[in-house]
CSV table of C-alpha atoms and ligand atoms in Angstrom, one decimal:
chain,number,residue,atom,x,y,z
C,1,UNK,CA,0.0,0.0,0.0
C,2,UNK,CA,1.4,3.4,-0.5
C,3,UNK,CA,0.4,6.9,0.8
C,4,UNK,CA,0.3,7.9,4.2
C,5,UNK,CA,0.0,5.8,7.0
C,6,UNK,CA,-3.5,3.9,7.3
C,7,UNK,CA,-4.9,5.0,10.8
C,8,UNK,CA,-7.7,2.7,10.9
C,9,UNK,CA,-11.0,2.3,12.6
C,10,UNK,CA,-11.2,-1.0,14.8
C,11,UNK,CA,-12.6,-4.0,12.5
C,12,UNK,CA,-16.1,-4.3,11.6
C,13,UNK,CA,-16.9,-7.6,13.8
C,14,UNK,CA,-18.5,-10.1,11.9
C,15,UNK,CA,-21.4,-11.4,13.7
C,16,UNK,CA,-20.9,-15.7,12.8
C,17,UNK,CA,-23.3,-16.4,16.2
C,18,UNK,CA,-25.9,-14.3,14.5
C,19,UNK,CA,-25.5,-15.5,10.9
C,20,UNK,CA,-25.3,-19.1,12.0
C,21,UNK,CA,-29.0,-18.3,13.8
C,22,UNK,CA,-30.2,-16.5,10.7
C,23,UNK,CA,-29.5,-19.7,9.0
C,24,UNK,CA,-30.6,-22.1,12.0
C,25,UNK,CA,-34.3,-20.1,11.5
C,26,UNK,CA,-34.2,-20.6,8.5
C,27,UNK,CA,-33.6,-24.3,8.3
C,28,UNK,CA,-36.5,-25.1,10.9
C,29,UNK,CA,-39.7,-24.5,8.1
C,30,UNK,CA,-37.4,-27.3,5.8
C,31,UNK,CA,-37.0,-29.4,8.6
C,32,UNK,CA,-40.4,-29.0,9.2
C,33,UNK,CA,-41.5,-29.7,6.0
C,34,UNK,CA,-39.6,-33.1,5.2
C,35,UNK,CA,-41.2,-34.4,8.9
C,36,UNK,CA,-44.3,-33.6,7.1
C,37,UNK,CA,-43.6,-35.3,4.0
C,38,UNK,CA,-41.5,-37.9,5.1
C,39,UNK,CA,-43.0,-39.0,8.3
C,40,UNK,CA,-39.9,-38.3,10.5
C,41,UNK,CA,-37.3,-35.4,10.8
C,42,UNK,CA,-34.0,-35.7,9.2
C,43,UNK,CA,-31.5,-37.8,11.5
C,44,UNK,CA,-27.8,-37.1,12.2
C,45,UNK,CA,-26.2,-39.8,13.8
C,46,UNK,CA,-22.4,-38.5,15.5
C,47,UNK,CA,-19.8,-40.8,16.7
C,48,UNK,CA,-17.9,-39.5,19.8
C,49,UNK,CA,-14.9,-42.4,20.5
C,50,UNK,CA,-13.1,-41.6,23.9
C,51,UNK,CA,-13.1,-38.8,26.1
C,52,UNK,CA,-11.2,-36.1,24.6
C,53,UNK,CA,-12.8,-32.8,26.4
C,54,UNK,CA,-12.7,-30.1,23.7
C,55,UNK,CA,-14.5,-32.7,21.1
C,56,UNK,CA,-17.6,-33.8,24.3
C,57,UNK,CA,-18.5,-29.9,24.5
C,58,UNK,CA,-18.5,-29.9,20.4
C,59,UNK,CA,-20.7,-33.2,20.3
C,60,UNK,CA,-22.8,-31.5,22.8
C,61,UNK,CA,-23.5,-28.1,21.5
C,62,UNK,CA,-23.9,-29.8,17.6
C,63,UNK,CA,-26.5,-32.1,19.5
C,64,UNK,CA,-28.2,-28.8,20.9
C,65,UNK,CA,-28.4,-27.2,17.6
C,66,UNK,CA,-29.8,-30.2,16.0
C,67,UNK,CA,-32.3,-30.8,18.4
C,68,UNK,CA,-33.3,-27.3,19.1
C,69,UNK,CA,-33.3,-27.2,14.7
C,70,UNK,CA,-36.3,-30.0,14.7
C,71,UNK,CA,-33.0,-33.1,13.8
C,72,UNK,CA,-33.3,-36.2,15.4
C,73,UNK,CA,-29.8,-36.2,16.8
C,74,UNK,CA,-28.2,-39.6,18.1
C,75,UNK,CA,-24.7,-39.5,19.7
C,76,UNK,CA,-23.1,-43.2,19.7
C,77,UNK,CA,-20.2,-42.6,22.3
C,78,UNK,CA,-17.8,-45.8,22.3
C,79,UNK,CA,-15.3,-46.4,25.1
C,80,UNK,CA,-11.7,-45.0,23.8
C,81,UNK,CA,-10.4,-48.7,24.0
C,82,UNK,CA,-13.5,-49.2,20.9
C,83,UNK,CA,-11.5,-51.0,18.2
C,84,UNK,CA,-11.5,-50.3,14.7
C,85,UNK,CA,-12.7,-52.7,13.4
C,86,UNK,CA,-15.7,-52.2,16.1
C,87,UNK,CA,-16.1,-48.4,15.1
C,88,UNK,CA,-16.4,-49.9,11.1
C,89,UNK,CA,-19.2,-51.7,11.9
C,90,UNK,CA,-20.9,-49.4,13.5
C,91,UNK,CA,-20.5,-46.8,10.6
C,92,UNK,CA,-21.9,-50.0,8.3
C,93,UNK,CA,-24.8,-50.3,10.3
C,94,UNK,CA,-25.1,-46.9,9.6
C,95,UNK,CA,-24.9,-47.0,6.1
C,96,UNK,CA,-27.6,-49.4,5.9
C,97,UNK,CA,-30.1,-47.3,8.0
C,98,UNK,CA,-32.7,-46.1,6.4
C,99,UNK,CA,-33.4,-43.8,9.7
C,100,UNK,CA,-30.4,-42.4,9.3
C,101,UNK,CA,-29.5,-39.6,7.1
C,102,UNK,CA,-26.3,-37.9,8.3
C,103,UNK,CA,-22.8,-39.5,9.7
C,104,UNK,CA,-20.4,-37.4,11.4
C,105,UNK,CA,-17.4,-38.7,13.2
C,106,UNK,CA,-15.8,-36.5,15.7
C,107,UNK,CA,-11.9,-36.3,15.1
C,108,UNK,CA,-10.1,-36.6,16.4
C,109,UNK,CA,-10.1,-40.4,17.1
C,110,UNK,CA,-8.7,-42.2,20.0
C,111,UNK,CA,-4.5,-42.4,19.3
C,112,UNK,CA,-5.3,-46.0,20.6
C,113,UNK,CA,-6.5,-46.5,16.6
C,114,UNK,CA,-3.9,-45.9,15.0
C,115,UNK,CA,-2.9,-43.1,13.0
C,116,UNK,CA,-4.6,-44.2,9.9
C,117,UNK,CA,-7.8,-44.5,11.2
C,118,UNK,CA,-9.5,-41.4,10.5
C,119,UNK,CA,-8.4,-41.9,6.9
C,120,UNK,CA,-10.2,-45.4,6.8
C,121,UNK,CA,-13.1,-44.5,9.2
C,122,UNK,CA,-14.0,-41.3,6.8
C,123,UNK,CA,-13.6,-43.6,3.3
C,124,UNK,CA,-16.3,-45.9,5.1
C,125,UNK,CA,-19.0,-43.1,5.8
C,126,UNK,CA,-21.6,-43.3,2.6
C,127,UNK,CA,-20.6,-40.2,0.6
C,128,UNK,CA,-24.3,-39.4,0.7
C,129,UNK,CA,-24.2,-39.4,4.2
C,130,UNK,CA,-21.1,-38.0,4.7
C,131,UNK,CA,-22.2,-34.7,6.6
C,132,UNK,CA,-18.7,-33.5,7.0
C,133,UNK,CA,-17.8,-33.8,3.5
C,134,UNK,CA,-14.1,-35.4,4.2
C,135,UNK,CA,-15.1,-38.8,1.9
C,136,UNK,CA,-12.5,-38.8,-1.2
C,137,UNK,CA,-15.9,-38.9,-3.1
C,138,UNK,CA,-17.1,-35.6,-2.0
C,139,UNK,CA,-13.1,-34.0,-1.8
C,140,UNK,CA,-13.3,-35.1,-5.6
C,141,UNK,CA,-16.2,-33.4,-6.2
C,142,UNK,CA,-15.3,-30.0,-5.2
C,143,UNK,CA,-11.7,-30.4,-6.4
C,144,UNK,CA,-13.6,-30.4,-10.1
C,145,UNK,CA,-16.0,-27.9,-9.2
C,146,UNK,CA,-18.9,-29.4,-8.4
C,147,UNK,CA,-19.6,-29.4,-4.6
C,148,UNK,CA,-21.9,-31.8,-3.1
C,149,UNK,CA,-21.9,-32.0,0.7
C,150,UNK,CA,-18.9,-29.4,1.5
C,151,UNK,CA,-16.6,-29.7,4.9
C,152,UNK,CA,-19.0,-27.7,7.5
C,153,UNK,CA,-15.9,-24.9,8.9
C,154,UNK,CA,-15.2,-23.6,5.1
C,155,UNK,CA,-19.2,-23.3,4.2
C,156,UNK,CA,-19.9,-21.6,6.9
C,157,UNK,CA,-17.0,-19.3,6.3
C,158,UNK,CA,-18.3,-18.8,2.6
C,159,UNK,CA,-21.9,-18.2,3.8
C,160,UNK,CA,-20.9,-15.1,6.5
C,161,UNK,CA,-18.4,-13.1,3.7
C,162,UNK,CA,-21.8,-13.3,1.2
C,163,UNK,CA,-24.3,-12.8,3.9
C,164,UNK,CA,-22.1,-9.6,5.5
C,165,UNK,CA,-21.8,-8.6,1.7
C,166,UNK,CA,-18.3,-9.2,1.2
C,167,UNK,CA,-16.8,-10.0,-2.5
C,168,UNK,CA,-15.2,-13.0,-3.4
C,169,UNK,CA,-14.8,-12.9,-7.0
C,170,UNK,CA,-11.4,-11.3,-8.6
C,171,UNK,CA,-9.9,-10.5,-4.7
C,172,UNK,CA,-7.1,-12.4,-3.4
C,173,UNK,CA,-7.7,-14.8,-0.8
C,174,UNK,CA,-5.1,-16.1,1.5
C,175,UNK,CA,-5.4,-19.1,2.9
C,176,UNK,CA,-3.2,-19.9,6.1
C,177,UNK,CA,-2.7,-23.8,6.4
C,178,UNK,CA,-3.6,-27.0,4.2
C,179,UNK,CA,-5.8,-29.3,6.5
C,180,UNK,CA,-7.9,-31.6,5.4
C,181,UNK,CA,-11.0,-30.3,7.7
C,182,UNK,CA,-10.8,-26.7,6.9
C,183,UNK,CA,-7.7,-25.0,4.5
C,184,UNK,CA,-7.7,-27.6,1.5
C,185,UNK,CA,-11.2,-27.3,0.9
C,186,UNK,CA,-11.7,-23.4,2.1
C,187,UNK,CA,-9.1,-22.9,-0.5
C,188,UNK,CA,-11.2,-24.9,-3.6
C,189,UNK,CA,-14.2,-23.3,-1.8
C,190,UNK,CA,-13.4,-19.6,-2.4
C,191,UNK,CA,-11.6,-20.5,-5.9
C,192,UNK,CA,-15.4,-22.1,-7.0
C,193,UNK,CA,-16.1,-18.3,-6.1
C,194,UNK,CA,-13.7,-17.0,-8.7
C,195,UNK,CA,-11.3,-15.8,-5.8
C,196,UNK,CA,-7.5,-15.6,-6.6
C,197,UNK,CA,-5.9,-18.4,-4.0
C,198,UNK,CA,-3.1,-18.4,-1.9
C,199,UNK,CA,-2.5,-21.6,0.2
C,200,UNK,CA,0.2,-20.6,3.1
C,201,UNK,CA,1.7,-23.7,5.3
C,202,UNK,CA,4.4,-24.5,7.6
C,203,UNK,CA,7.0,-24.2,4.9
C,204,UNK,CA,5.8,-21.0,3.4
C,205,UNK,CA,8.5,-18.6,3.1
C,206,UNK,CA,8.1,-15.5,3.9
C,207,UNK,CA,4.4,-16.1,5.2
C,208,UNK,CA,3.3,-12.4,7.0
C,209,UNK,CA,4.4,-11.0,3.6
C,210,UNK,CA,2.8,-13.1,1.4
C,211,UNK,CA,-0.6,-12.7,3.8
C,212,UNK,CA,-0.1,-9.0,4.0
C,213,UNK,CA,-1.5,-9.1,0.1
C,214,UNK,CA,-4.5,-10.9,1.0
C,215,UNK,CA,-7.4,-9.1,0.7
C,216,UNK,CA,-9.3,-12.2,2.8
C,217,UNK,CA,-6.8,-13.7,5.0
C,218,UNK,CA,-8.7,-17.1,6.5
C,219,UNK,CA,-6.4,-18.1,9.5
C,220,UNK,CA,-6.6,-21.7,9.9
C,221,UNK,CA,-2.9,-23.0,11.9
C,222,UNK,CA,-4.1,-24.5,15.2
C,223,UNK,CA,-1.6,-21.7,17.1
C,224,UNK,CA,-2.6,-19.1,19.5
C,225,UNK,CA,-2.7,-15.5,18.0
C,226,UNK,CA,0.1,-16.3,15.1
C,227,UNK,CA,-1.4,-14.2,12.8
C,228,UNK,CA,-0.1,-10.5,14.0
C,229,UNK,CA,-0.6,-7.1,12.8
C,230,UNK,CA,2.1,-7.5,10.2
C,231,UNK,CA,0.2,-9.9,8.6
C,232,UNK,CA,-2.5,-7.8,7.7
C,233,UNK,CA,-3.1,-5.3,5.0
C,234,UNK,CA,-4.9,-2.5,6.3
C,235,UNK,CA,-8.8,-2.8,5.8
C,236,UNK,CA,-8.4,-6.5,4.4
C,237,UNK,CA,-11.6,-9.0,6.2
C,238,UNK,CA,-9.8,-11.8,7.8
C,239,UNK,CA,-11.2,-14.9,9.5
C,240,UNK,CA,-10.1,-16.7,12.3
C,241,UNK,CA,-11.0,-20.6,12.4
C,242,UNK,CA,-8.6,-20.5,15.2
C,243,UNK,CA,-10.2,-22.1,18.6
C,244,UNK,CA,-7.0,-22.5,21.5
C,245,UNK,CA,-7.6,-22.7,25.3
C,246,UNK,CA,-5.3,-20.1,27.1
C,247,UNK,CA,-4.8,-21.3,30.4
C,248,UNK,CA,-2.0,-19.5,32.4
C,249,UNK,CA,-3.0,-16.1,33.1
C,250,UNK,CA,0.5,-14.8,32.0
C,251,UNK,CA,-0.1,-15.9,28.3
C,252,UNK,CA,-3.7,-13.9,28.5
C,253,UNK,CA,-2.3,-10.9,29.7
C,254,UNK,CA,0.7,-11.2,27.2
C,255,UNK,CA,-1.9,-11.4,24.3
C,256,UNK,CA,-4.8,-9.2,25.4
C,257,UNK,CA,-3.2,-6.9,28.0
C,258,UNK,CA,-3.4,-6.6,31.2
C,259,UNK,CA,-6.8,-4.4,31.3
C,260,UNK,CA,-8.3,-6.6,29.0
C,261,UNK,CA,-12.1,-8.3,30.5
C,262,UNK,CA,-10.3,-11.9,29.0
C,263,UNK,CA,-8.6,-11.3,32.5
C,264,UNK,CA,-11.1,-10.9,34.2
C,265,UNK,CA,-12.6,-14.1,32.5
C,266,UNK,CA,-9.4,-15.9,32.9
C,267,UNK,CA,-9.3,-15.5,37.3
C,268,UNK,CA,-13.6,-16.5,37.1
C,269,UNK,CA,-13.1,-20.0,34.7
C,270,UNK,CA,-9.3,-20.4,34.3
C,271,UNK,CA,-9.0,-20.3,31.2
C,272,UNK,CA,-10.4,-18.5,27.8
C,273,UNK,CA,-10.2,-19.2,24.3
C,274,UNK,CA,-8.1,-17.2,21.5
C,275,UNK,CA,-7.7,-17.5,17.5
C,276,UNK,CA,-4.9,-18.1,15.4
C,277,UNK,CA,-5.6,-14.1,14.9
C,278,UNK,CA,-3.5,-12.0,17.6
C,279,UNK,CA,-5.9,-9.5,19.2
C,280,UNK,CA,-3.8,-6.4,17.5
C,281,UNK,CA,-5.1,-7.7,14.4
C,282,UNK,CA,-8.4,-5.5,15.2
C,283,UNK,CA,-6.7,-2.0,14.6
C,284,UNK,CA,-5.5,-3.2,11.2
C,285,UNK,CA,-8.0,-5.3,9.4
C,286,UNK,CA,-11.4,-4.0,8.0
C,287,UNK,CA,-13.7,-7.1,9.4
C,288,UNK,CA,-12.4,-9.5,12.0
C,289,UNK,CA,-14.9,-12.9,13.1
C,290,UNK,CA,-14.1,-13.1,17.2
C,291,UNK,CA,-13.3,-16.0,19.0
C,292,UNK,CA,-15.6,-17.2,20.4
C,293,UNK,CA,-18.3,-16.4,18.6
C,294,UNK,CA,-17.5,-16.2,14.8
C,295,UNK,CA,-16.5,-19.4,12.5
C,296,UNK,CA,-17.5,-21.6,15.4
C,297,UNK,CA,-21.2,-21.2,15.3
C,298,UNK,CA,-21.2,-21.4,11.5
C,299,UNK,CA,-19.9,-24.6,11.6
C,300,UNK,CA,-22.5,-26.3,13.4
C,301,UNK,CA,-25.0,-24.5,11.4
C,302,UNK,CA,-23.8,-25.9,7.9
C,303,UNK,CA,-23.9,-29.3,10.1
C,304,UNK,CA,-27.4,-29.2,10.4
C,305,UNK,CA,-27.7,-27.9,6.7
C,306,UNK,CA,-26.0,-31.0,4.9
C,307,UNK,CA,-27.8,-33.5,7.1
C,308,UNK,CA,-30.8,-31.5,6.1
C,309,UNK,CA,-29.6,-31.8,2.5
C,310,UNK,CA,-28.0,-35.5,2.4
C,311,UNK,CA,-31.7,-36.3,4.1
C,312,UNK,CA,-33.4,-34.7,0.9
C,313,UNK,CA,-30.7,-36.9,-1.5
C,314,UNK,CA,-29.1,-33.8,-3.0
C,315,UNK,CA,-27.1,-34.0,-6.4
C,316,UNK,CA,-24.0,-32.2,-6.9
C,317,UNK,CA,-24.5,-29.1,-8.0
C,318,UNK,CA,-23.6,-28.0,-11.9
F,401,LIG,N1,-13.0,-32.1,14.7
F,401,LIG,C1,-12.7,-30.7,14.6
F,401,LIG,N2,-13.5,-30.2,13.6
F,401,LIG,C2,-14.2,-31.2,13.1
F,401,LIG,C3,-15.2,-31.3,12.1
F,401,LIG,O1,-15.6,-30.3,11.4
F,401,LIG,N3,-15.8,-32.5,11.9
F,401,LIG,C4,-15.4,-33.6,12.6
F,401,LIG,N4,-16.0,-34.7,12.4
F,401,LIG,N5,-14.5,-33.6,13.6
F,401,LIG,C5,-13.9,-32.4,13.8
């Protein structure tokens, strides 16, 4: 950028826990409708093996939103000693339900599995059922162009830019990291949109640089408030899929300040939640999702709109 220095308005905070109830109120009259037609209310079955913490309170709150959305939601938890092959036959049995609509298995799985086992588990889920949209079947199918049932953290993310009125087409999107869950396919997402993509990674050299061109930066690392100021082009919308757990009070203060409420928060639960997005990215950027309270929300929206969609047999789209 060139001309004098940008002195900038704090970010436009984009809403994601109200855009992710716009589109919950909007799902109900369609749920309501196919119990209508069909007799019974779409059905997402979700698989929670062992006891990690952070993936019980995400079962939970996708089994609140489904229920509270008209779903009939069934979590199958299995002991974190469930073997494989024991987890395969569930998902077959699955498969061969005719009550049920949606499959989602929370990842991650028990180590106890093996490290190939979310691989194998995913490639055994139906692709019609296959809510998270991980099956090589449905990966294939966007790759080309042609999404079916898309991974629930990128949708939602392209859902809040068009519903905040944010373009897409012709800007450059950067897109920090190359999961399978949420860069890889946010990346084929906003390129279906006509976006120009950048995928960043661990190798990426030079990576605030590259990012400071973005004019969407999606931040999607796994690591507590990595993306700084310098990575940020003044007034650019960035997105934070980041959700890490702070839990010494000296790494809150050293993000958010010592006057900052997250302190506060911190000394009343012991811990609070950051993005990948450092909180100094608000003075830069021109729209900023929070944490908590952004992508998160989105995601289990989307949830409830592929079961809703895999329950009504949907066809790629052209
Ligand atoms: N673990 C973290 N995010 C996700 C997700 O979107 N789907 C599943 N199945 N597991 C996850």
């Amino acid at each position: 950028m060139t001309g004098p220095p940008f002195f900038h308005m704090p970010a436009r905070r984009l809403d994601g826990a109200r855009v992710a109830a716009a589109i919950r109120a909007e799902l109900m009259p369609m749920v309501a409708a196919f119990q209508a037609r069909r007799g019974r209310a779409p059905a997402l079955d979700i698989v929670l093996a062992g006891d990690d913490t952070a993936s019980q309170v995400y079962v939970r709150n996708k089994e609140r939103a489904g229920s509270e959305t008209g779903l009939t939601v069934t979590v199958h938890r299995l002991p974190a000693d469930t073997s494989r092959d024991d987890l395969l036959r569930l998902i077959e049995r699955l498969n061969g339900s005719p009550d049920c609509d949606g499959i989602l298995v929370q990842s991650p799985l028990p180590a106890a599995m093996g490290k190939a086992a979310a691989q194998v588990v995913f490639d055994a889920i139906d692709p019609r059922k296959d809510v998270d949209g991980f099956h090589p079947h449905n990966v294939g199918l966007l790759a080309q162009g042609r999404p079916a049932l898309t991974p629930c953290t990128p949708s939602g993310v392209m859902e809040l830019l068009d519903r905040e009125g944010l373009a897409i087409a012709g800007r450059h999107a950067v897109v920090i990291g190359r999961s399978e869950i949420v860069g890889r396919p946010m990346a084929a997402l906003l390129l279906q949109r006509d976006a120009t993509v950048t995928i960043c990674h661990s190798k990426t050299q030079h990576l605030a640089r590259m990012a400071a061109t973005a004019d969407i930066l999606v931040a999607a690392i796994g690591r507590p408030g990595f993306v700084t100021p310098e990575f940020v082009k003044p007034g650019a919308t960035v997105v934070d899929v980041g959700i890490n757990r702070l839990d010494t009070r000296d790494a809150v203060i050293s993000f958010f300040g010592a006057d900052s409420p997250r302190v506060a928060e911190f000394d009343r639960k012991g811990s609070t939640l950051i993005g990948d997005v450092h909180p100094g990215v608000e003075t830069v950027a021109g729209a900023l999702t929070p944490v908590p309270g952004g992508v998160g929300p989105l995601t289990i929206a989307m949830l409830l709109k592929n079961t809703l969609r895999a329950a009504e047999g949907l066809t790629p789209h052209s």
